Amino acid sequence: MVLSERHIPAPPLDLSHHLSYTTRHRQASSVKEFYKYFQIPGIGNLAGGLPNPSYFPYDTLEAEVALPERFNPTTIQENAPANADPLSGRLKVPKESQTTNLQKRIDLMTALQYGTADGYPPLVSFLRKFTRDHLHPNVPYAGGPDIVLDCGSTDGFSKAIEAFTNVWNPERNWIRQREGVLCEEFAYMNAIQTAKPRGLNIVGIAMDAQGMRVSGKGGLADVLDNWDFRLGRRPHVLYTVTTGQNPTGSTLSVERKKEIYTLCQKYDVIIVEDEPYWNLQYPSVMKSTPSSPNYNINKKSSGYNFLDSLVPSYLSMDVDGRVVRLDTFSKTIAPGCRLGWITAQPAIVERLTRITETSTQQPSGFVQSMVAELLLGQSSDSSTSQSMSHERNWRMDGWIRWLEGLRGGYERRMTTMCRVLDEGKHTILDSDSNSQPDELDTWEIITKTQMYSFVWPAGGMFVWVKACLETHPLRSKYQLEKLSKALWVHLTRKPYLCLVSPGSMFAATEKAMEESVLYMRLCFAPMPEEDVESVSRRLADGFRAFWARKDLDGLDGDDDDAVERMEALSLEGAANLTGLGC
């Protein structure tokens, strides 16, 4: 049977015209290029300036670690207790492994030595297989994507911005040379603050409950179709968080992603997809949202029901090779790992590798070896593996089960917080009639008033709350900005003791900054599961008490005052809902 052309994968497009001047001119590190010769059996290495590993002061790295089944997945009954006795195992990275296979060799002699920029070979091998065969099994361009390790998504985005944008200086460059970055109007500000110092236009795109909008005023189509070239070049990079978007918690459907991708094709835009929360998609919310899970051209399964159930990456529809995906272990193992990986077409990965060679070189060998040991363990052809038969390494099945358990734990927190907030979002306000005080038939008007609104997040770690300040009894007396700041300070006071992230922290543009006074971000992730309900009730009670205030006296404190109070009260149950760092 002859397949039609549309079923035959084509090579990814050559997008080198988007590379910055410095990235185009980077050459491979002559030092790193030499490393391939070090592996020749019996070679006398007189070339490399490598420290002798016998002088490394660490003989082993060992740890007690969780087993993949420690946390219940979402499919477990909601009120089922977590495992009473947390399951754990032991892992050990030896000084020297006996295997000669570099794709399986995990030891301190190799992990703590200088290495190549793409990352520690065993870990790179595992993540490449996970990425190509399971996480993104249907990338539609010929040959599929490649990966390079980075020091977390902040590092990954920094390298992507360096690769695809040129620095613009108003004192040296024409306005027509100024490049730009498209992003959600409320965005993760570490990324925006990475791009701004390069002189780039930061262009916020309007959002709705799903995330970035395509149509309507301020949507992506409106911005690209009607670009004002007096501001500079039409932006050619789109930065986006599509799952559990930070800060709004929105999750883009496949249908919306296809619309956005089509526009990016039309205007030749690179998509930088930052996905720290990709595994935290909540079926209890998403079941009510029409979508086409696991969209792909070839209908190839990931091999795991959990992965197949998730809304897939832009990579699943990336026929051009214009998607650069950022992944991180920050939310799946620990933020302090500073470890992640970038997925893109091989030509882009090669350029990112050149940037890595002369900057971070590669992530910490300590971290890479411990994560590799956790995910892979010692290879079966190593003599050390027999003495370590008691170890429990996750392997691919365990890694997927761990991700599913994390999703379950965070979904239960999300459900509890949103349920309490839903129950407490109204208050009863009363006002005297115009009757004279000495009249016996005085009466009151009772009004049910909504204090805030929010949409249950379909993924991620955040609830994006809009304060209905226009319903506050003092609205006619104070500006919204004054009321918003007073509410924030009020919530930090006893007995509420809740610290929330003001919406202004996430405003990508001046227009978004004006609207941000109504918003706050809540993070349900860091607190113990048993505390979520009580803290959420305190927050709702704080709103109710604020709506009952007759004035704003005593609420003039600034941010530093509030932080100092929270630190002083840290032993008295103060709740930090900011989730800063996420």
XYZ file of C-alpha atoms in Angstrom:
582
model
C 0.000 0.000 0.000
C 1.364 3.373 -1.009
C 1.117 5.956 1.760
C 0.014 9.457 0.869
C 2.610 12.188 1.269
C 1.037 13.588 4.404
C 1.804 10.318 6.219
C 5.498 10.399 5.317
C 7.435 12.413 7.906
C 9.424 15.246 6.397
C 12.633 16.613 7.906
C 12.206 19.593 10.221
C 12.554 23.032 8.695
C 15.857 24.863 8.691
C 15.185 27.630 11.221
C 18.755 28.900 11.406
C 17.607 32.348 10.232
C 16.132 32.784 13.723
C 19.448 32.188 15.471
C 21.175 35.139 17.074
C 24.430 36.442 15.628
C 26.561 34.915 18.399
C 24.735 31.576 18.290
C 25.212 31.256 14.531
C 28.945 31.823 14.938
C 29.583 29.466 17.837
C 31.952 26.603 17.104
C 32.263 23.273 18.841
C 34.533 23.309 21.877
C 37.929 21.979 20.818
C 38.398 20.674 24.368
C 35.082 18.792 24.466
C 35.629 17.423 20.958
C 38.732 15.646 22.255
C 36.763 13.671 24.864
C 35.666 11.024 22.352
C 39.256 9.772 22.164
C 39.465 9.259 25.927
C 37.281 6.155 25.667
C 39.595 4.182 23.374
C 40.526 0.997 25.308
C 44.122 1.093 26.521
C 44.762 4.654 25.356
C 47.451 6.515 27.286
C 45.703 9.816 27.951
C 48.372 12.505 27.961
C 46.057 15.106 26.439
C 43.244 15.849 28.855
C 43.712 18.071 31.896
C 41.660 15.709 34.055
C 42.157 15.357 37.817
C 42.945 11.828 38.976
C 39.678 10.319 40.305
C 41.509 8.523 43.129
C 41.840 11.958 44.710
C 38.092 12.593 44.710
C 37.212 12.628 48.450
C 33.920 10.762 47.965
C 34.020 6.956 47.971
C 30.258 6.502 47.588
C 27.050 8.505 47.515
C 24.220 6.808 49.378
C 20.640 7.685 50.285
C 17.357 6.318 51.560
C 14.849 7.070 48.814
C 11.128 6.736 48.253
C 9.783 3.871 46.247
C 7.461 4.797 43.367
C 4.332 3.570 45.165
C 4.683 5.906 48.154
C 1.839 8.232 47.106
C -1.629 7.275 45.928
C -2.547 8.248 42.361
C -5.764 10.056 41.511
C -7.446 6.779 40.603
C -7.327 5.726 44.265
C -10.477 6.577 46.216
C -10.248 10.214 47.303
C -10.544 9.533 51.030
C -8.137 6.597 51.026
C -5.181 7.168 53.370
C -1.656 7.332 52.032
C 0.568 4.370 52.734
C 0.776 4.178 56.532
C 4.425 3.137 56.456
C 6.126 5.181 53.706
C 7.893 2.843 51.340
C 11.596 3.480 50.935
C 14.670 1.817 49.544
C 18.380 2.447 49.468
C 20.583 3.521 46.610
C 24.342 3.699 46.351
C 26.576 5.237 43.722
C 29.921 3.399 43.921
C 33.351 4.879 43.366
C 33.888 2.706 40.305
C 31.521 0.578 38.279
C 32.874 -2.473 36.495
C 30.810 -2.039 33.349
C 32.514 -0.578 30.298
C 29.228 0.519 28.705
C 29.185 4.308 29.116
C 25.410 4.391 28.611
C 25.000 2.257 31.749
C 28.026 3.163 33.834
C 27.020 5.099 36.959
C 29.900 5.795 39.315
C 31.780 8.679 40.872
C 34.855 8.255 38.693
C 32.819 9.312 35.656
C 30.092 11.474 37.220
C 32.506 13.759 39.092
C 34.938 14.052 36.188
C 34.768 16.605 33.391
C 32.175 15.537 30.847
C 30.489 16.513 27.619
C 27.932 19.306 27.471
C 24.929 17.173 26.574
C 25.006 15.557 30.032
C 25.924 12.387 31.931
C 25.624 9.544 29.379
C 23.451 7.106 31.422
C 21.003 9.850 32.386
C 20.910 11.310 28.881
C 20.228 7.838 27.491
C 17.320 7.281 29.901
C 15.780 10.704 29.304
C 16.168 10.454 25.537
C 14.285 7.154 25.554
C 11.640 8.523 27.923
C 11.202 11.630 25.779
C 11.117 9.980 22.362
C 9.333 6.703 23.142
C 6.945 7.612 25.952
C 6.454 11.333 26.604
C 6.404 12.432 22.940
C 6.041 9.248 20.857
C 4.387 11.032 17.931
C 6.638 13.932 16.999
C 5.774 14.194 13.296
C 9.057 15.261 11.710
C 11.538 12.713 10.352
C 14.138 11.439 12.790
C 12.388 12.861 15.833
C 13.769 15.253 18.446
C 16.961 15.207 20.470
C 17.694 16.443 23.997
C 20.393 18.267 25.932
C 20.535 18.494 29.722
C 20.400 21.849 31.490
C 20.440 23.232 35.033
C 16.657 23.518 35.258
C 14.132 25.395 33.140
C 15.363 28.868 34.094
C 18.741 27.917 32.659
C 17.039 26.294 29.676
C 15.024 29.404 28.886
C 18.084 31.611 29.290
C 19.879 29.509 26.675
C 16.862 29.527 24.356
C 16.623 33.318 24.570
C 20.351 33.605 23.882
C 19.982 31.273 20.920
C 17.035 33.013 19.248
C 17.322 36.718 20.078
C 19.866 39.470 19.636
C 20.532 42.093 22.276
C 18.958 45.422 21.348
C 20.368 48.710 22.628
C 18.502 51.962 21.818
C 21.816 53.824 21.817
C 23.308 51.564 19.142
C 20.501 49.921 17.192
C 17.649 51.046 14.950
C 14.128 50.436 16.238
C 13.496 48.219 13.202
C 16.096 45.812 14.598
C 14.338 45.363 17.930
C 13.064 41.807 18.426
C 10.304 40.637 20.726
C 8.899 37.796 22.811
C 5.222 36.859 22.965
C 3.886 35.524 26.266
C 0.723 35.257 28.354
C -0.353 38.630 29.802
C 0.188 37.126 33.268
C 3.370 35.088 33.181
C 6.205 33.508 35.139
C 8.295 36.586 35.771
C 11.707 34.894 36.014
C 11.371 34.215 32.301
C 10.239 37.752 31.507
C 13.058 39.203 33.590
C 15.493 37.052 31.623
C 14.314 38.580 28.341
C 13.862 42.227 29.345
C 17.541 43.131 29.906
C 18.246 42.104 26.307
C 16.099 45.040 25.189
C 13.362 42.812 23.777
C 9.751 43.845 23.340
C 7.650 41.891 25.838
C 4.251 41.407 24.213
C 1.480 40.097 26.452
C -1.332 38.060 24.889
C -4.840 38.155 26.353
C -5.990 35.090 28.291
C -9.197 33.282 29.180
C -9.973 30.299 31.422
C -8.010 27.974 29.091
C -4.952 30.170 28.828
C -3.590 32.136 25.867
C -6.352 33.348 23.561
C -6.212 33.161 19.778
C -9.195 35.259 18.712
C -10.636 38.518 19.957
C -9.015 41.790 20.904
C -5.559 41.205 22.344
C -5.520 37.565 21.230
C -2.555 36.077 19.379
C -4.131 36.524 15.939
C -4.964 40.161 16.662
C -1.425 40.908 17.841
C 0.342 39.184 14.940
C -2.079 40.281 12.195
C -1.976 43.910 13.256
C 1.589 44.267 14.441
C 2.793 47.872 14.678
C 6.241 47.879 13.079
C 7.002 51.212 14.713
C 7.682 49.085 17.825
C 10.250 46.917 16.068
C 10.192 43.566 14.315
C 7.172 41.322 14.636
C 8.019 38.976 17.556
C 9.404 35.630 16.440
C 9.550 33.824 19.820
C 6.538 32.674 21.848
C 7.155 31.764 25.503
C 4.308 29.806 27.059
C 3.381 27.532 29.958
C 0.436 25.496 28.685
C -0.222 23.124 31.598
C -1.168 24.553 34.994
C 0.005 27.940 33.737
C 1.882 30.019 36.269
C 0.124 31.967 37.761
C -3.397 31.291 36.431
C -3.531 27.477 36.615
C -5.043 27.286 33.109
C -4.408 24.353 30.767
C -4.628 24.676 26.989
C -6.709 22.139 25.085
C -5.346 20.347 22.045
C -7.729 22.328 19.851
C -6.383 25.655 21.153
C -2.799 24.462 20.739
C -3.480 23.574 17.110
C -4.841 27.081 16.474
C -1.803 28.679 18.095
C 0.604 26.401 16.234
C -1.035 27.277 12.907
C -0.552 30.985 13.621
C 3.077 30.363 14.548
C 3.548 28.609 11.217
C 1.951 31.531 9.383
C 4.227 34.093 11.034
C 7.296 31.857 11.456
C 7.370 31.962 15.262
C 9.498 29.704 17.488
C 7.490 28.184 20.376
C 9.377 27.839 23.664
C 7.143 25.547 25.698
C 7.999 25.592 29.417
C 6.290 22.616 31.107
C 7.266 22.172 34.776
C 3.728 20.977 35.644
C 3.015 18.732 32.653
C 2.279 15.642 34.798
C -0.025 17.598 37.136
C -3.157 17.524 34.958
C -6.244 16.971 37.094
C -8.905 14.604 35.723
C -11.464 15.766 38.303
C -11.439 19.173 36.584
C -10.540 18.228 33.025
C -13.359 15.683 32.652
C -15.761 18.619 32.339
C -13.591 20.313 29.707
C -14.021 19.120 26.103
C -10.678 18.041 24.716
C -8.954 15.469 22.551
C -6.368 13.841 24.820
C -3.164 12.482 23.346
C -3.572 14.113 19.958
C -1.165 12.679 17.430
C -0.838 11.949 13.763
C 0.406 8.373 14.013
C -1.811 7.273 16.936
C 1.153 5.682 18.669
C 0.644 4.997 22.372
C 3.129 6.133 24.980
C 2.933 2.657 26.489
C 1.380 4.007 29.707
C -2.278 4.832 30.340
C -1.264 7.720 32.584
C 0.784 9.419 29.866
C -1.849 8.707 27.216
C -4.453 10.496 29.355
C -2.564 13.804 29.389
C -2.992 16.727 27.011
C 0.174 16.391 24.927
C 2.909 18.842 24.087
C 3.118 21.139 21.079
C 5.753 18.633 19.947
C 2.954 16.206 19.029
C 1.890 18.538 16.193
C 5.295 20.063 15.411
C 5.660 19.214 11.722
C 8.107 22.106 11.244
C 10.476 21.520 14.172
C 9.739 24.982 15.622
C 9.005 23.812 19.200
C 11.625 23.997 21.956
C 10.342 22.187 25.040
C 11.730 22.803 28.555
C 11.427 20.057 31.191
C 12.698 20.025 34.755
C 13.103 17.750 37.760
C 12.235 20.685 40.040
C 8.618 19.587 40.494
C 9.123 15.839 40.089
C 12.173 15.275 42.334
C 13.333 18.532 43.978
C 14.032 22.168 42.976
C 17.526 21.986 44.485
C 18.526 19.437 41.850
C 18.858 22.270 39.323
C 18.474 19.651 36.629
C 16.315 19.462 33.525
C 16.455 18.937 29.789
C 15.584 20.670 26.526
C 13.827 18.843 23.690
C 13.951 20.180 20.127
C 14.906 19.270 16.590
C 18.545 18.071 16.411
C 19.883 21.187 14.659
C 18.562 23.422 17.444
C 19.837 21.068 20.150
C 23.280 21.194 18.538
C 23.333 25.006 18.814
C 22.116 24.883 22.425
C 24.879 22.392 23.164
C 27.443 24.856 21.823
C 26.067 27.495 24.218
C 26.273 24.994 27.082
C 29.910 24.105 26.342
C 31.103 27.596 27.210
C 28.641 28.396 30.004
C 27.318 25.801 32.472
C 29.169 22.918 30.702
C 26.738 20.429 32.259
C 24.687 20.024 35.467
C 26.326 18.944 38.723
C 27.834 15.468 38.591
C 26.635 14.773 42.137
C 23.038 15.431 41.119
C 23.242 13.627 37.793
C 24.714 10.499 39.371
C 22.117 10.362 42.162
C 19.215 10.895 39.766
C 20.665 8.375 37.307
C 21.075 5.812 40.101
C 17.493 6.419 41.227
C 16.045 6.015 37.741
C 18.338 3.317 36.325
C 20.456 1.684 39.014
C 23.596 -0.329 38.422
C 23.658 -2.227 35.140
C 23.235 -5.984 35.121
C 26.683 -6.561 33.607
C 28.348 -4.843 36.561
C 29.818 -7.078 39.267
C 28.693 -4.524 41.821
C 25.050 -5.146 40.976
C 24.989 -8.530 42.725
C 26.047 -6.984 46.014
C 23.374 -4.348 45.561
C 20.452 -6.647 44.850
C 18.667 -5.143 47.858
C 18.496 -1.787 46.109
C 15.231 -0.627 44.627
C 15.643 1.536 41.534
C 12.640 2.950 39.762
C 13.349 2.142 36.119
C 10.855 3.434 33.544
C 7.774 1.811 35.089
C 8.619 3.164 38.530
C 9.329 6.648 37.189
C 5.891 6.820 35.538
C 4.217 5.467 38.693
C 5.999 8.124 40.778
C 4.720 10.864 38.462
C 1.193 9.507 38.769
C 1.451 9.480 42.561
C 2.618 13.098 42.600
C -0.376 14.061 40.481
C -2.665 12.362 42.995
C -1.138 14.149 45.983
C -1.356 17.603 44.443
C -4.834 17.018 43.036
C -6.152 16.200 46.497
C -4.691 19.455 47.817
C -6.192 21.393 44.924
C -9.624 19.843 45.430
C -9.638 20.660 49.139
C -8.592 24.277 48.661
C -11.036 24.940 45.836
C -13.933 23.303 47.686
C -13.361 25.502 50.746
C -12.932 28.621 48.618
C -16.124 27.822 46.718
C -18.034 27.439 49.967
C -16.723 30.726 51.362
C -16.793 33.114 48.401
C -19.992 34.919 49.489
C -20.716 37.070 52.508
C -23.872 38.658 53.887
C -23.869 42.437 54.032
C -26.564 44.449 55.768
C -27.395 48.144 55.507
C -29.838 50.305 57.430
C -32.891 51.687 55.641
C -33.668 55.379 55.467
C -36.019 55.069 58.466
C -35.395 57.446 61.355
C -33.686 55.920 64.420
C -36.721 56.591 66.658
C -39.130 54.766 64.395
C -40.202 51.346 65.617
C -40.494 49.779 62.190
C -36.812 50.083 61.216
C -35.600 47.377 58.874
C -32.399 46.232 57.203
C -31.502 45.216 53.674
C -29.630 41.909 53.602
C -27.461 41.310 50.538
C -25.556 38.182 49.527
C -22.312 39.534 48.112
C -19.555 37.710 46.232
C -16.084 38.614 47.502
C -13.910 36.751 45.001
C -14.072 34.445 42.004
C -11.772 31.787 40.582
C -11.666 28.890 38.153
C -10.687 25.463 39.430
C -7.220 24.843 37.940
C -7.019 21.979 35.469
C -3.365 21.486 36.347
C -0.337 22.823 38.179
C 0.042 24.158 41.722
C -1.906 27.416 41.734
C -5.337 28.952 42.181
C -5.747 32.369 40.526
C -8.207 34.418 42.565
C -9.921 37.606 41.415
C -11.067 39.843 44.262
C -14.486 41.392 43.547
C -13.426 44.710 45.038
C -16.241 46.535 43.259
C -18.649 44.877 45.738
C -16.778 46.117 48.809
C -18.783 48.604 50.922
C -15.825 51.023 50.863
C -15.389 50.965 47.072
C -16.902 54.441 46.646
C -14.434 55.840 49.159
C -11.164 54.226 48.011
C -9.438 53.457 44.733
C -9.084 49.797 43.723
C -5.320 49.887 44.225
C -5.753 51.132 47.796
C -8.358 48.466 48.578
C -6.209 45.745 47.009
C -3.140 46.653 49.055
C -5.223 46.905 52.238
C -6.713 43.451 51.598
C -3.241 41.968 51.150
C -2.040 43.483 54.435
C -5.276 42.496 56.213
C -4.809 38.824 55.264
C -1.345 38.762 56.855
C -2.735 39.846 60.240
C -3.958 37.643 63.064
C -6.061 35.523 63.105
C -5.837 34.934 59.324
C -2.065 34.839 58.856
C -2.120 34.149 55.117
C 0.568 35.426 52.761
C -0.539 35.441 49.114
C 1.239 36.513 45.924
C -0.188 39.778 44.556
C -1.115 39.701 40.889
C 1.326 42.507 40.124
C 4.182 40.011 40.512
C 3.074 38.311 37.282
C 2.060 41.243 35.074
C 4.105 40.966 31.885
C 3.111 44.392 30.523
C 1.911 47.783 31.743
C -1.633 46.938 30.645
C -1.581 43.728 32.683
C -0.153 45.679 35.618
C -3.225 47.916 35.638
C -5.523 44.878 35.795
C -3.379 43.000 38.307
C -4.691 44.870 41.366
C -7.701 42.543 41.372
C -5.716 39.295 41.358
C -3.742 37.114 43.722
C -2.076 33.733 43.296
C -2.512 30.980 45.863
C -0.211 27.945 45.987
C -1.587 24.770 47.568
C 1.572 22.733 46.971
C 4.026 23.456 49.824
C 1.827 22.907 52.879
C 1.022 19.488 54.409
C -2.151 17.991 52.965
C -3.860 18.007 56.369
C -3.356 21.801 56.667
C -4.895 22.810 53.343
C -8.484 22.935 54.596
C -7.815 24.985 57.730
C -5.558 27.464 55.921
C -8.106 27.878 53.122
C -10.832 28.560 55.698
C -8.638 31.192 57.324
C -8.252 32.860 53.967
C -12.010 32.867 53.312
C -12.608 34.181 56.845
C -10.071 36.919 56.170
C -11.983 38.015 53.077
C -15.242 38.021 55.033
C -13.757 40.137 57.812
C -12.292 42.572 55.283
C -15.697 43.039 53.639
C -17.118 43.846 57.087
C -14.616 46.644 57.757
C -15.925 50.191 58.081
C -12.540 51.743 57.325
C -8.962 50.842 56.343
C -7.288 52.159 59.469
C -4.069 50.326 60.332
C -3.697 48.678 56.909
C -0.994 50.946 55.533
C 1.924 48.528 56.068
C 4.234 47.760 53.172
C 5.446 44.422 51.808
C 8.504 44.311 54.062
C 6.349 44.906 57.139
C 4.127 41.987 56.209
C 7.062 39.660 55.601
C 8.600 40.615 58.951
C 5.307 39.906 60.685
C 5.024 36.534 58.956
C 8.567 35.612 59.988
C 7.856 36.624 63.584
C 4.688 34.537 63.539
C 6.207 31.556 61.755
C 5.870 29.446 64.874
C 2.259 30.458 65.348
C 0.768 28.876 62.245
C 1.315 31.588 59.632
C 0.548 30.170 56.178
C 2.647 31.008 53.124
C 0.436 30.626 50.045
C 2.832 32.398 47.691
C 4.708 29.360 46.395
C 7.575 31.672 45.498
C 10.233 29.943 43.442
C 7.607 28.096 41.421
